[in-house]
Coordinates of C-alpha atoms in Angstrom, one line a residue:
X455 CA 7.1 -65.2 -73.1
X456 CA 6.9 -62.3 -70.6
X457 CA 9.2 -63.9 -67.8
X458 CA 11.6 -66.5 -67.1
X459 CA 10.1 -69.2 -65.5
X460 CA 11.6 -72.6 -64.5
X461 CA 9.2 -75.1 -63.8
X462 CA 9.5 -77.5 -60.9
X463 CA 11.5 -80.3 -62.6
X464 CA 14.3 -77.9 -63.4
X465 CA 13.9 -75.9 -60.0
X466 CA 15.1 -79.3 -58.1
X467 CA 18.1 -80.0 -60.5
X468 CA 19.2 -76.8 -61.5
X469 CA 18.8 -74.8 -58.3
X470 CA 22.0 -72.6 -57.3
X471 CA 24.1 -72.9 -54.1
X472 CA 21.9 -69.9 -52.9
X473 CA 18.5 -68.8 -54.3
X474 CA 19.5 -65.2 -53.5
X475 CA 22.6 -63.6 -55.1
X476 CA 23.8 -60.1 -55.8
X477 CA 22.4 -61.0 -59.4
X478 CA 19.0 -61.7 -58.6
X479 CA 15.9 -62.5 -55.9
X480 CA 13.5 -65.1 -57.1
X481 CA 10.4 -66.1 -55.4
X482 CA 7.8 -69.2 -55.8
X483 CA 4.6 -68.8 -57.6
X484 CA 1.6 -71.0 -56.7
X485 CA 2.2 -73.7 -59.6
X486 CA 6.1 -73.7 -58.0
X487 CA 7.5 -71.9 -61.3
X488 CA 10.3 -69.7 -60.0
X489 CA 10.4 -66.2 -61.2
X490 CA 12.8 -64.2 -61.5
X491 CA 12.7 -60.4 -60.4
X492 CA 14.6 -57.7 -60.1
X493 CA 17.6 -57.0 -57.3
X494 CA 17.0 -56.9 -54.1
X495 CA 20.2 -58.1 -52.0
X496 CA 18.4 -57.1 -48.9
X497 CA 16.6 -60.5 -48.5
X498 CA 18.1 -63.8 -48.2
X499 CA 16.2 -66.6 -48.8
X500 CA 18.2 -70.6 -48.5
X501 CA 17.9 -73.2 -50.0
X502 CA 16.6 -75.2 -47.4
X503 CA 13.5 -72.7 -47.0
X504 CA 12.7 -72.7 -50.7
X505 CA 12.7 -76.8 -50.8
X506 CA 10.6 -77.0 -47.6
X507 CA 8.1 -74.6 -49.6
X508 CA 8.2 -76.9 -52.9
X509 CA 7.5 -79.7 -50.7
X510 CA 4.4 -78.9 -48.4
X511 CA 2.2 -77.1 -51.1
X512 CA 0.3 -74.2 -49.2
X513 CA -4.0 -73.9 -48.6
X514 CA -6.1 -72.1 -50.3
X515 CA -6.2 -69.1 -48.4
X516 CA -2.5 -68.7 -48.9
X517 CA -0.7 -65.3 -49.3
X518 CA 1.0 -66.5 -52.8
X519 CA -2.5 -66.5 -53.8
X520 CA -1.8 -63.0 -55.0
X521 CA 0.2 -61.9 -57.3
X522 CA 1.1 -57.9 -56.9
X523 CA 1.9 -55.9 -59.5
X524 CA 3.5 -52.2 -58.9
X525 CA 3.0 -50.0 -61.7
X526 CA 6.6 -49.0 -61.4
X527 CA 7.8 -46.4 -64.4
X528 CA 11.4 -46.7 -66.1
X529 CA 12.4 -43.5 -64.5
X530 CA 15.4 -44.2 -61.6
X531 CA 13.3 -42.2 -59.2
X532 CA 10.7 -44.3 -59.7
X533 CA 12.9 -47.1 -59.7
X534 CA 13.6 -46.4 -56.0
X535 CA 9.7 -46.0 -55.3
X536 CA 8.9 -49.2 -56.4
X537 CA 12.1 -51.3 -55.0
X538 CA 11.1 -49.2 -51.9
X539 CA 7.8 -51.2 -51.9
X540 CA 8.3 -54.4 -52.5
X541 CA 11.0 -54.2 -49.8
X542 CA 8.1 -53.2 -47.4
X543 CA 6.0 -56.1 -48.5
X544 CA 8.4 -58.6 -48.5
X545 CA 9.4 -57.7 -45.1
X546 CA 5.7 -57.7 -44.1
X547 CA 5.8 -61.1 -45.2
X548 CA 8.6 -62.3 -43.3
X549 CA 7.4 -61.4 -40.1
X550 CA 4.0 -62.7 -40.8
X551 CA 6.1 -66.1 -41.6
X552 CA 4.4 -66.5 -44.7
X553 CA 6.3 -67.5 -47.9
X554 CA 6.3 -64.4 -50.4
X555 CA 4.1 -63.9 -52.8
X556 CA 5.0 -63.3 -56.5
X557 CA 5.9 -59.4 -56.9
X558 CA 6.2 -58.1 -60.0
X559 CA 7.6 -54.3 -61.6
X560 CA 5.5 -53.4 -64.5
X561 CA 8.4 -51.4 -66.5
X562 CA 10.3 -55.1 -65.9
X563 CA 7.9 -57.1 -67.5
X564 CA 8.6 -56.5 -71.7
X565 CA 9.8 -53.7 -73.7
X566 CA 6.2 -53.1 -74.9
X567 CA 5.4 -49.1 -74.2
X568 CA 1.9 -49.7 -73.4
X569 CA 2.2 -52.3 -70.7
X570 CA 1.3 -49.3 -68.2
X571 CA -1.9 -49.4 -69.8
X572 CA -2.8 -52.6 -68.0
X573 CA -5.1 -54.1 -70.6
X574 CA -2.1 -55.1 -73.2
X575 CA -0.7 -56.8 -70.0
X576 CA -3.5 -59.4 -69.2
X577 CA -2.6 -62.0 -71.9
X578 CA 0.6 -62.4 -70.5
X579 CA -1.1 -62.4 -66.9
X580 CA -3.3 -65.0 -67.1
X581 CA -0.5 -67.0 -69.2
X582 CA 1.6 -66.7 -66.1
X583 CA -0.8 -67.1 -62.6
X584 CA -4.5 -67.8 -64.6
X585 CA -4.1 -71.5 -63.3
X586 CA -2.9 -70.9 -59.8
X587 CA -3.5 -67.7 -58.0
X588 CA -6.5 -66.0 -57.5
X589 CA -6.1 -62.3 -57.7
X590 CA -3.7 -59.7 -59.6
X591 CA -3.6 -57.0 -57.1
X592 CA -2.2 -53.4 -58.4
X593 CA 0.0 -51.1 -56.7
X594 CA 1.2 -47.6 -57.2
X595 CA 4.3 -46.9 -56.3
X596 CA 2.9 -44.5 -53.6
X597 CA 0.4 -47.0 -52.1
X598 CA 1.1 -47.9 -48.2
X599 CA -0.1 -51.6 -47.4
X600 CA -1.0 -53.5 -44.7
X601 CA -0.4 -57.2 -46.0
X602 CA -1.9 -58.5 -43.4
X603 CA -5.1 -57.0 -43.7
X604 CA -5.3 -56.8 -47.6
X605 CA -4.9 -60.5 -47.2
X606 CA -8.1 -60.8 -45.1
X607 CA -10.2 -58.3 -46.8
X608 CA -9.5 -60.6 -50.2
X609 CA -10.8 -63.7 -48.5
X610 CA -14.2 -62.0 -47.7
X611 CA -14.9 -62.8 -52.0
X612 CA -15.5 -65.9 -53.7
X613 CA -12.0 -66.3 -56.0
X614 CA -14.4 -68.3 -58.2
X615 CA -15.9 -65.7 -59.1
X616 CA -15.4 -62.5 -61.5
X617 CA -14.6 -58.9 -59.1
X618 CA -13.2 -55.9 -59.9
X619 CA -12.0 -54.4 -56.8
X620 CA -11.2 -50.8 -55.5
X621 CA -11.8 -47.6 -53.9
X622 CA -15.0 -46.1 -55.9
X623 CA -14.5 -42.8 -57.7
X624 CA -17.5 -40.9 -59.9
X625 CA -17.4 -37.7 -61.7
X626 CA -19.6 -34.7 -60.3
X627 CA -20.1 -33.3 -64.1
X628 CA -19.9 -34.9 -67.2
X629 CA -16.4 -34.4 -68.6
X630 CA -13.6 -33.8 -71.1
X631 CA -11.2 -36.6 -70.1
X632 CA -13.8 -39.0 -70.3
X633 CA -15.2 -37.9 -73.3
X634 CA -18.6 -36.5 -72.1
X635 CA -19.8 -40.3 -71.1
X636 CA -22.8 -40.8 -68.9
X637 CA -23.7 -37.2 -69.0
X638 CA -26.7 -37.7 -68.2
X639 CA -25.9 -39.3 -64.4
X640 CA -21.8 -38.7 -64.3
X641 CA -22.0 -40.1 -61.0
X642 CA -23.7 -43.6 -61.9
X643 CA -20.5 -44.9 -63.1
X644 CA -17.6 -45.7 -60.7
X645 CA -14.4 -46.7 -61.7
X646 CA -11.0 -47.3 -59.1
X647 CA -8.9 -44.6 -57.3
X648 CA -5.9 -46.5 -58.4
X649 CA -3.6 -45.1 -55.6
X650 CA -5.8 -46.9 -52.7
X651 CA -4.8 -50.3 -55.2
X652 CA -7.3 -52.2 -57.1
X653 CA -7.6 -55.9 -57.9
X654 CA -8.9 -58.0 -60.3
X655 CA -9.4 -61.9 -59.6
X656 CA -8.0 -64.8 -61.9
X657 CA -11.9 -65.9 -63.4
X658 CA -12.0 -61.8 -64.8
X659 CA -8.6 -61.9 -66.2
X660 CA -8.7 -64.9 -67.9
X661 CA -12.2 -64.1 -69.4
X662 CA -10.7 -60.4 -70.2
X663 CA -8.0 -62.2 -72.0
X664 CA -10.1 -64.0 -74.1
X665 CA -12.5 -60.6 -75.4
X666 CA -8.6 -59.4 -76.1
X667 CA -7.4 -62.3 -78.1
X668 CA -10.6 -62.4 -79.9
X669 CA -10.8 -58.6 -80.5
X670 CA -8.0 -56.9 -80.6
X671 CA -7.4 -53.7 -78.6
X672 CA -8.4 -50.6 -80.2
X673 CA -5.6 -48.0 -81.7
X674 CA -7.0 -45.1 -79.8
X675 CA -6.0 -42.3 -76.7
X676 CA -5.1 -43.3 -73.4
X677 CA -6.2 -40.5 -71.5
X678 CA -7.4 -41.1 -67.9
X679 CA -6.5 -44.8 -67.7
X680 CA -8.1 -45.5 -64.5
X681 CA -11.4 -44.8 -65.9
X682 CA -10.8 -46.0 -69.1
X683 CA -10.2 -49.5 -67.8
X684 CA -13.3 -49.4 -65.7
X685 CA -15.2 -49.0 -68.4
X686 CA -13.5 -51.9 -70.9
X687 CA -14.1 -54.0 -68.2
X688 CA -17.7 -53.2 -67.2
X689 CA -18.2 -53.6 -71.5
X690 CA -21.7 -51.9 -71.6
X691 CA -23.3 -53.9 -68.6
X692 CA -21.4 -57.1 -70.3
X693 CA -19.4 -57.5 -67.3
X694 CA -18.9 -56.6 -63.5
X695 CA -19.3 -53.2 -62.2
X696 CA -16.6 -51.7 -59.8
X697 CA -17.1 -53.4 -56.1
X698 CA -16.0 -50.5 -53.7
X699 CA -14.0 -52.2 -50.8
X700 CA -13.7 -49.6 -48.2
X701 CA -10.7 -51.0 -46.2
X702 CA -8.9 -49.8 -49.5
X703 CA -8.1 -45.8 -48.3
X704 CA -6.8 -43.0 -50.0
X705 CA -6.2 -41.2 -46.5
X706 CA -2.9 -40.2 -45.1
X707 CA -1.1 -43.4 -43.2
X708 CA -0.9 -41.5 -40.2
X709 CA -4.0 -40.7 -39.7
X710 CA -6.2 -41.9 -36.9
X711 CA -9.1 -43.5 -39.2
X712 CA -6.3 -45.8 -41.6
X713 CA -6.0 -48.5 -38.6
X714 CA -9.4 -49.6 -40.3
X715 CA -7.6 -49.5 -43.7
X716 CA -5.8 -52.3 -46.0
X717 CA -3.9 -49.3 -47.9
X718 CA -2.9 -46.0 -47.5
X719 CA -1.0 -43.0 -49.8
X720 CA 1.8 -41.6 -48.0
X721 CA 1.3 -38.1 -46.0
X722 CA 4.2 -36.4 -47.8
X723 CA 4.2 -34.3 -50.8
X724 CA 7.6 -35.5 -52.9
X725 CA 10.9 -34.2 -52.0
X726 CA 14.2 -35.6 -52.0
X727 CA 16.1 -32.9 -50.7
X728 CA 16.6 -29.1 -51.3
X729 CA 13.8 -28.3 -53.6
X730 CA 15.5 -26.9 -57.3
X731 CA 16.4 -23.3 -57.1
X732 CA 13.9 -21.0 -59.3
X733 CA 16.9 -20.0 -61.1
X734 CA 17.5 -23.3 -62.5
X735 CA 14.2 -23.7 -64.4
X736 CA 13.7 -21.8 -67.5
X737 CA 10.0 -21.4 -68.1
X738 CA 8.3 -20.7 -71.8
X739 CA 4.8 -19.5 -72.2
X740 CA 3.3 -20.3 -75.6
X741 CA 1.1 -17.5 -76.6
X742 CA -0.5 -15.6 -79.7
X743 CA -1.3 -12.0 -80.2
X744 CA -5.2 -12.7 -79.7
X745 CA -4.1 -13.6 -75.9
X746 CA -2.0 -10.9 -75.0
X747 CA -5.0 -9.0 -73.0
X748 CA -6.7 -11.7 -71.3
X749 CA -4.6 -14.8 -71.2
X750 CA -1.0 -13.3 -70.4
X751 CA -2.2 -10.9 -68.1
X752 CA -3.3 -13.9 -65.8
X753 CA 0.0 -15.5 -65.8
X754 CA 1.2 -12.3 -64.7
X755 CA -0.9 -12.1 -61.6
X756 CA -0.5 -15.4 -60.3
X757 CA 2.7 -18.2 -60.9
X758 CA 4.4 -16.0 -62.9
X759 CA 5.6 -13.8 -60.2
X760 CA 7.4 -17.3 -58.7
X761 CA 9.7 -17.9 -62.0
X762 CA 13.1 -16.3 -61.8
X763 CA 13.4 -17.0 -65.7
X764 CA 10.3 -16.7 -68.1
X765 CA 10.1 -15.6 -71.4
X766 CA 6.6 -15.0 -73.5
X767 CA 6.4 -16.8 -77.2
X768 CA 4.4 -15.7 -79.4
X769 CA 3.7 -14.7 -83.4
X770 CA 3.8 -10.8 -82.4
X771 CA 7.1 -9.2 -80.5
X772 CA 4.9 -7.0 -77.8
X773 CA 7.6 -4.9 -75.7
X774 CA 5.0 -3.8 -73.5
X775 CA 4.8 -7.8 -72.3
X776 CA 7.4 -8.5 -73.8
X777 CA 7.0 -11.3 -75.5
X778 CA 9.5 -13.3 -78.2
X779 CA 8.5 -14.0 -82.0
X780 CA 10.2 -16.7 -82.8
X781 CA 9.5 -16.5 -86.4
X782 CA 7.2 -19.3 -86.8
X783 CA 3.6 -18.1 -87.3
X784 CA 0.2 -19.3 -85.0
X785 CA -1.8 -22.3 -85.9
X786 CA -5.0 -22.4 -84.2
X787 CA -3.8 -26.4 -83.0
X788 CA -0.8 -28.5 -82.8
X789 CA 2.2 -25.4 -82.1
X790 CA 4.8 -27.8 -83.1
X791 CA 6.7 -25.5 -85.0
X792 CA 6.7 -23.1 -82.1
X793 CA 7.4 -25.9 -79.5
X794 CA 10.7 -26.5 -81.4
X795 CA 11.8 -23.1 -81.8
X796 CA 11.5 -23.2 -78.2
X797 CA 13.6 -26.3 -77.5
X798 CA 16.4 -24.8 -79.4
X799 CA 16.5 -21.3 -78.3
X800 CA 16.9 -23.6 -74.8
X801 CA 20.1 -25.1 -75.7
X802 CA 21.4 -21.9 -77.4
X803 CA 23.5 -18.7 -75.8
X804 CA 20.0 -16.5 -76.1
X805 CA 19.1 -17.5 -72.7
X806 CA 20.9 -18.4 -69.3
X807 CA 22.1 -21.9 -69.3
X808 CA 19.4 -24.6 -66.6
X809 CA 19.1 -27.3 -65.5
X810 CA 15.6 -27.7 -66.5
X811 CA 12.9 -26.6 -69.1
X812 CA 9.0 -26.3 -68.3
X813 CA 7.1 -25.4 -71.4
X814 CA 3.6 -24.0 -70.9
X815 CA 0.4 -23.3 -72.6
X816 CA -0.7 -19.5 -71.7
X817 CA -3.8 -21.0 -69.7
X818 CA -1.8 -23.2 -68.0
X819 CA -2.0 -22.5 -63.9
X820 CA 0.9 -23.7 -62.0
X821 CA 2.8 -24.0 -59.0
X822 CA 6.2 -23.7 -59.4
X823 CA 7.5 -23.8 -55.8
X824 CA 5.5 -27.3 -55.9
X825 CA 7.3 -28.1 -59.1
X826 CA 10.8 -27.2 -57.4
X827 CA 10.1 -29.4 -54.4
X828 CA 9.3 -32.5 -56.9
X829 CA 12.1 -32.0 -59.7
X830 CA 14.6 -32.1 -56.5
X831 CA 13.7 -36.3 -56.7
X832 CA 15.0 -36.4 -60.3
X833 CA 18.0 -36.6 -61.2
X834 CA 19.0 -33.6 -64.2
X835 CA 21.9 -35.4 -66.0
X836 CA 19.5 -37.8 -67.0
X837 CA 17.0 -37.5 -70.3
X838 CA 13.8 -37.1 -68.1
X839 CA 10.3 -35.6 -69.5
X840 CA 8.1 -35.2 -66.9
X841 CA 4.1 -34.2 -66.7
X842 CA 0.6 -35.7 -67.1
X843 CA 1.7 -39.0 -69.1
X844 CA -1.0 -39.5 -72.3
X845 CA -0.6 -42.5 -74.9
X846 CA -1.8 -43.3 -78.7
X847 CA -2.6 -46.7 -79.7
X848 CA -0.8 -48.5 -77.1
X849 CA -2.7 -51.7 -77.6
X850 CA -1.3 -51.7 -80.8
X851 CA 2.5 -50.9 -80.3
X852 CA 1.5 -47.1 -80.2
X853 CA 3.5 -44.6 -78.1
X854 CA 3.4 -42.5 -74.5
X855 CA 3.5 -38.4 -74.4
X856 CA 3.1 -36.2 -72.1
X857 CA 0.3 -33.9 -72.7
X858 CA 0.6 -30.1 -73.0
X859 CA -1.4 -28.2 -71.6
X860 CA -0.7 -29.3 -67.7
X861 CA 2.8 -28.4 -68.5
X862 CA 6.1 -30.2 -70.1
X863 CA 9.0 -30.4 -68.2
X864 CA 12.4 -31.7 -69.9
X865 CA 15.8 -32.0 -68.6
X866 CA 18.7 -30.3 -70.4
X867 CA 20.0 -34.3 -71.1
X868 CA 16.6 -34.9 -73.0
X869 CA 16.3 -31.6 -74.9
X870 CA 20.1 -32.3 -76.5
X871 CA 19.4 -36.1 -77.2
X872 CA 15.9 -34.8 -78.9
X873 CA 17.5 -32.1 -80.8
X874 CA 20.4 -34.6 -81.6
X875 CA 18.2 -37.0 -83.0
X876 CA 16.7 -34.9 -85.8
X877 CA 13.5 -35.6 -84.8
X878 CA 11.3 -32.6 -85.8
X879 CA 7.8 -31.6 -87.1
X880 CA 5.7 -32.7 -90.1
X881 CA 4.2 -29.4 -90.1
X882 CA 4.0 -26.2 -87.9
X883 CA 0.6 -27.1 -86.5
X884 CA 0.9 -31.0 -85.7
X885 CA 0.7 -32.0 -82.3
X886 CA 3.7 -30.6 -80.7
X887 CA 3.2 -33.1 -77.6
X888 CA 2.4 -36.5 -79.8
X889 CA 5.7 -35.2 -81.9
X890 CA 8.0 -34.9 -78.7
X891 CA 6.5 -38.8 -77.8
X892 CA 6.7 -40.4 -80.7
X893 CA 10.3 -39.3 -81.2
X894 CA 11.0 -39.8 -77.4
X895 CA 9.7 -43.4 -78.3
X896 CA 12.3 -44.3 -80.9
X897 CA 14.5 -42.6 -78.8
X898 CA 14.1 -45.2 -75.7
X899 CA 13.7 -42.0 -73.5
X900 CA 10.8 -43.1 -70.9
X901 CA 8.4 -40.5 -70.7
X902 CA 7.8 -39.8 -66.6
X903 CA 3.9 -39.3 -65.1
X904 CA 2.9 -37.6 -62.1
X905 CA -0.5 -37.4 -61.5
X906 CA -0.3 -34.0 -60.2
X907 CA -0.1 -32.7 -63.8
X908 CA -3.4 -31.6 -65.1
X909 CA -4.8 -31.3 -68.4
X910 CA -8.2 -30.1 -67.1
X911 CA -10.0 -27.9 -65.1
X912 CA -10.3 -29.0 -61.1
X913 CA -13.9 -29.6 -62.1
X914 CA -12.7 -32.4 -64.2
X915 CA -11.6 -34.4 -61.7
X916 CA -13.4 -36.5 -58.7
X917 CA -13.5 -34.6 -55.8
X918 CA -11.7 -37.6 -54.0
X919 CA -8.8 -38.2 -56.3
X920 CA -8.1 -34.4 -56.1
X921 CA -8.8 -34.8 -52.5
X922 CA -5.6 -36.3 -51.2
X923 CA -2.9 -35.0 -53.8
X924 CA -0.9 -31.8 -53.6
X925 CA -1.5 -30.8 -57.3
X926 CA 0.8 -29.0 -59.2
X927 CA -1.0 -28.2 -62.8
X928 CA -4.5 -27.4 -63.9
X929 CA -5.4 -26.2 -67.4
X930 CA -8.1 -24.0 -69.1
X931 CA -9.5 -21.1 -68.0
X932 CA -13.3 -22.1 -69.9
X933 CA -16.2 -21.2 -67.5
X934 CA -13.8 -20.5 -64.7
X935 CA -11.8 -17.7 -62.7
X936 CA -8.4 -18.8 -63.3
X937 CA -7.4 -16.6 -60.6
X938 CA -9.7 -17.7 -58.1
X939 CA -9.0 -21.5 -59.1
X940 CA -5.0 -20.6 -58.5
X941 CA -5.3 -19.1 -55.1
X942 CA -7.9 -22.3 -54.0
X943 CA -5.6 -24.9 -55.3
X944 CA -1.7 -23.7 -56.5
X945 CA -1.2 -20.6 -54.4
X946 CA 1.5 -20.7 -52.4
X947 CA 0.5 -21.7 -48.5
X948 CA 1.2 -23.2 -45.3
X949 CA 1.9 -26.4 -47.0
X950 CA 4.4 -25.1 -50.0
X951 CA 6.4 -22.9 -47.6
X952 CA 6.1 -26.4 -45.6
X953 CA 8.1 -28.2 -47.7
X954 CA 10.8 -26.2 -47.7
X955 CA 11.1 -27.8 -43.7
X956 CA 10.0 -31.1 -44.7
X957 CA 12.7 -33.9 -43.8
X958 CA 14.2 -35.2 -46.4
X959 CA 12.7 -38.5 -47.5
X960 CA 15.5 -41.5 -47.9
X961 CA 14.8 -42.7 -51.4

């Protein structure tokens, strides 16, 4: 079992002197089961208030109705985010004078790696709450709420009956990270911007649960989960399309139009202080001899003027670049063998001694001033990978990575515990990023997303999701100008150099 739940019986006899300690914050489920959370010393809740609750049941259109999950990530940062959140919502609830609702963190909830996938997490779901709440409502970590007005915009639909809730999303142009699907209309099929929050209600769980038990989830990618989902759900007309709910908003909290809204995203790009000095990333640029002219040459004329330490690898030593042969010749996929040479020459006397490590694909764009201002929330002593987080067979006990192309970043701490741990290639041209997760895996090491990593092109993203996020990565110069795409979306501006004035944000 998932949690640890004491059902009423042993509540009454086995309650402590207080409900809250330093230890732990429990709060009541619909069917009175009493679930234990994670630490939150803040909020005190007696004895007294929790046996008056077990005693008056609650109606229908009660808050504990809903059971919120944040999609929390392992990483302390994120941690903070999270904790940050339920905080806020708890306090929301207090001053509503309602009794809290059931608040769950997803990287609490079991030691399986692809909970953050969302489907592997149902079963135990509708175990838990498919008796006695009515909705599962998801939260980023980012996601500003208005409890008080998700509450109401929830009681406008039937809990009987199956929804899939959310702010709509559709694709302009068929697509790579959805595997070319409805290329014919991209824009018929909508699936949730999960940062506005999404919900799903009990009936659609507990039927989801049941096509799971009955056909086990396949061992395939994870790639863009949000759309993924949408589309196991919707099942080839099977089952319920996305119902756009416009009260849930994807526009800054301070702005004018979000008094209309249920949820918001924060206004603020992430920083947690002085942004990390230039001089304390080390940047490597994979590259081959057959990109030298056209590939390198565009590194040169956009980000690569903002790194302070950068060297070129590739299988040819080019002094006019220059660029570094590392001794291991190109494969036309995988670079494994390269990506390792690379993590070692890190940790050795050949190059300045950082804090941090970004490795790059040569078609990678990026914003590195961006990238300073969000590595100043992590915390460097710590084994942290960071970038567009990817998984393999996760409904099947497979394993996170982050993918390559929209850039890897890794602590010094991770690149000495993965060096330490012997994990290395099968071959030269296996997939250097699946490599780094499935030893990262065994290693316990979280692997850390940010959605403003990007695998793709801009044009491989809905216009919306792109639309309120400061991005930091694209990749693939294919049927683009890479420069013109860097100085629309990366290139340094009054927002960048903003951030630099920004307040600090108390995490």
């Amino acid at each position: 079992m998932m949690w640890r739940v004491q059902k009423r019986s042993l509540m009454l006899t086995n309650l402590p002197l207080r409900v809250n300690s330093k230890r732990s914050f429990y709060s009541i489920s619909r069917n009175w089961c009493l679930c234990k959370l994670r630490p939150l010393e803040s909020e005190q809740w007696p004895l007294e208030s929790v046996m008056q609750q077990a005693s008056r049941g609650h109606s229908s259109e009660d808050l504990r109705d809903v059971v919120f999950v944040i999609q929390s990530q392992r990483n302390s940062f994120h941690v903070r985010q999270a904790e940050k959140l339920r905080k806020d919502l708890l306090l929301q609830t207090q001053a509503l004078q309602e009794s809290p609702p059931v608040i769950l963190l997803l990287h609490t909830l079991s030691d399986n790696e692809g909970d953050w996938s969302i489907l592997p997490l149902l079963p135990n779901l509708s175990s838990q709450f498919g008796k006695n709440s009515s909705w599962i409502m998801f939260l980023e970590e980012d996601t500003r709420v208005k409890l008080q007005k998700l509450h109401e915009v929830l009681k406008k639909f039937d809990r009987r009956k199956e929804w899939f809730l959310g702010k709509p999303l559709h694709d302009e142009e068929s697509t790579i990270i959805h595997h070319y699907a409805f290329s014919e209309n991209p824009a018929a099929f909508e699936y949730p911007d999960f940062s506005a929050g999404w919900a799903l209600s009990i009936p659609l769980v507990n039927r989801l649960t049941s096509k799971i038990e009955e056909e086990p989830l396949k061992s395939d990618f994870t790639i863009d989960l949000k759309h993924e989902v949408a589309l196991y759900i919707w099942e080839d007309r099977k089952g319920p399309r996305l119902t756009g709910v416009p009260e849930l908003c994807t526009i800054p909290e301070h702005n004018p139009r979000a008094q209309y809204c249920a949820t918001t995203v924060s206004s603020r790009s992430p920083l947690c202080g002085q942004p990390v000095k230039s001089d304390n990333i080390f940047v490597a640029v994979k590259t081959c001899k057959k990109f030298h002219s056209d590939r390198v040459p565009v590194v040169k004329k956009t980000w690569g003027k903002q790194a302070s330490l950068l060297e070129y690898y590739s299988d040819y030593a080019d002094p006019s670049i220059p660029t570094i042969n590392l001794g291991v010749p190109n494969t036309e996929r995988g670079h494994c063998g390269k990506t390792f040479a690379i993590l070692r020459r890190f940790l050795s006397n050949h190059v300045p001694n950082t804090d941090w490590l970004l490795i790059v694909d040569d078609d990678t764009l990026i914003s590195l001033p961006r990238l300073q201002a969000l590595l100043s929330c992590y915390d460097s002593s710590e084994p942290v990978c960071l970038g567009e987080r990817y998984g393999y067979g996760l409904g099947q006990g497979g394993y996170s990575y982050i993918t390559g192309g929209g850039g890897m970043v890794f602590s010094r701490e991770a690149v000495v515990q993965l060096l330490a741990s012997g994990c290395k290639c099968y071959s030269n041209d296996a997939p250097d990023d699946m490599v780094l997760g499935m030893c990262l895996n065994a290693l316990r090491v979280p692997v850390t997303h940010s959605p403003l990593f990007h695998q793709a092109r801009p044009e491989d993203y809905a216009k919306e999701f792109l639309a309120h996020q400061t991005p930091i990565s694209f990749h693939k110069h294919w049927n683009i100008d890479p420069i013109a795409v860097f100085n629309k979306w990366l290139k340094d501006d009054k927002h960048t150099e903003g951030l630099q004035k920004n307040t600090k944000d108390e995490l």
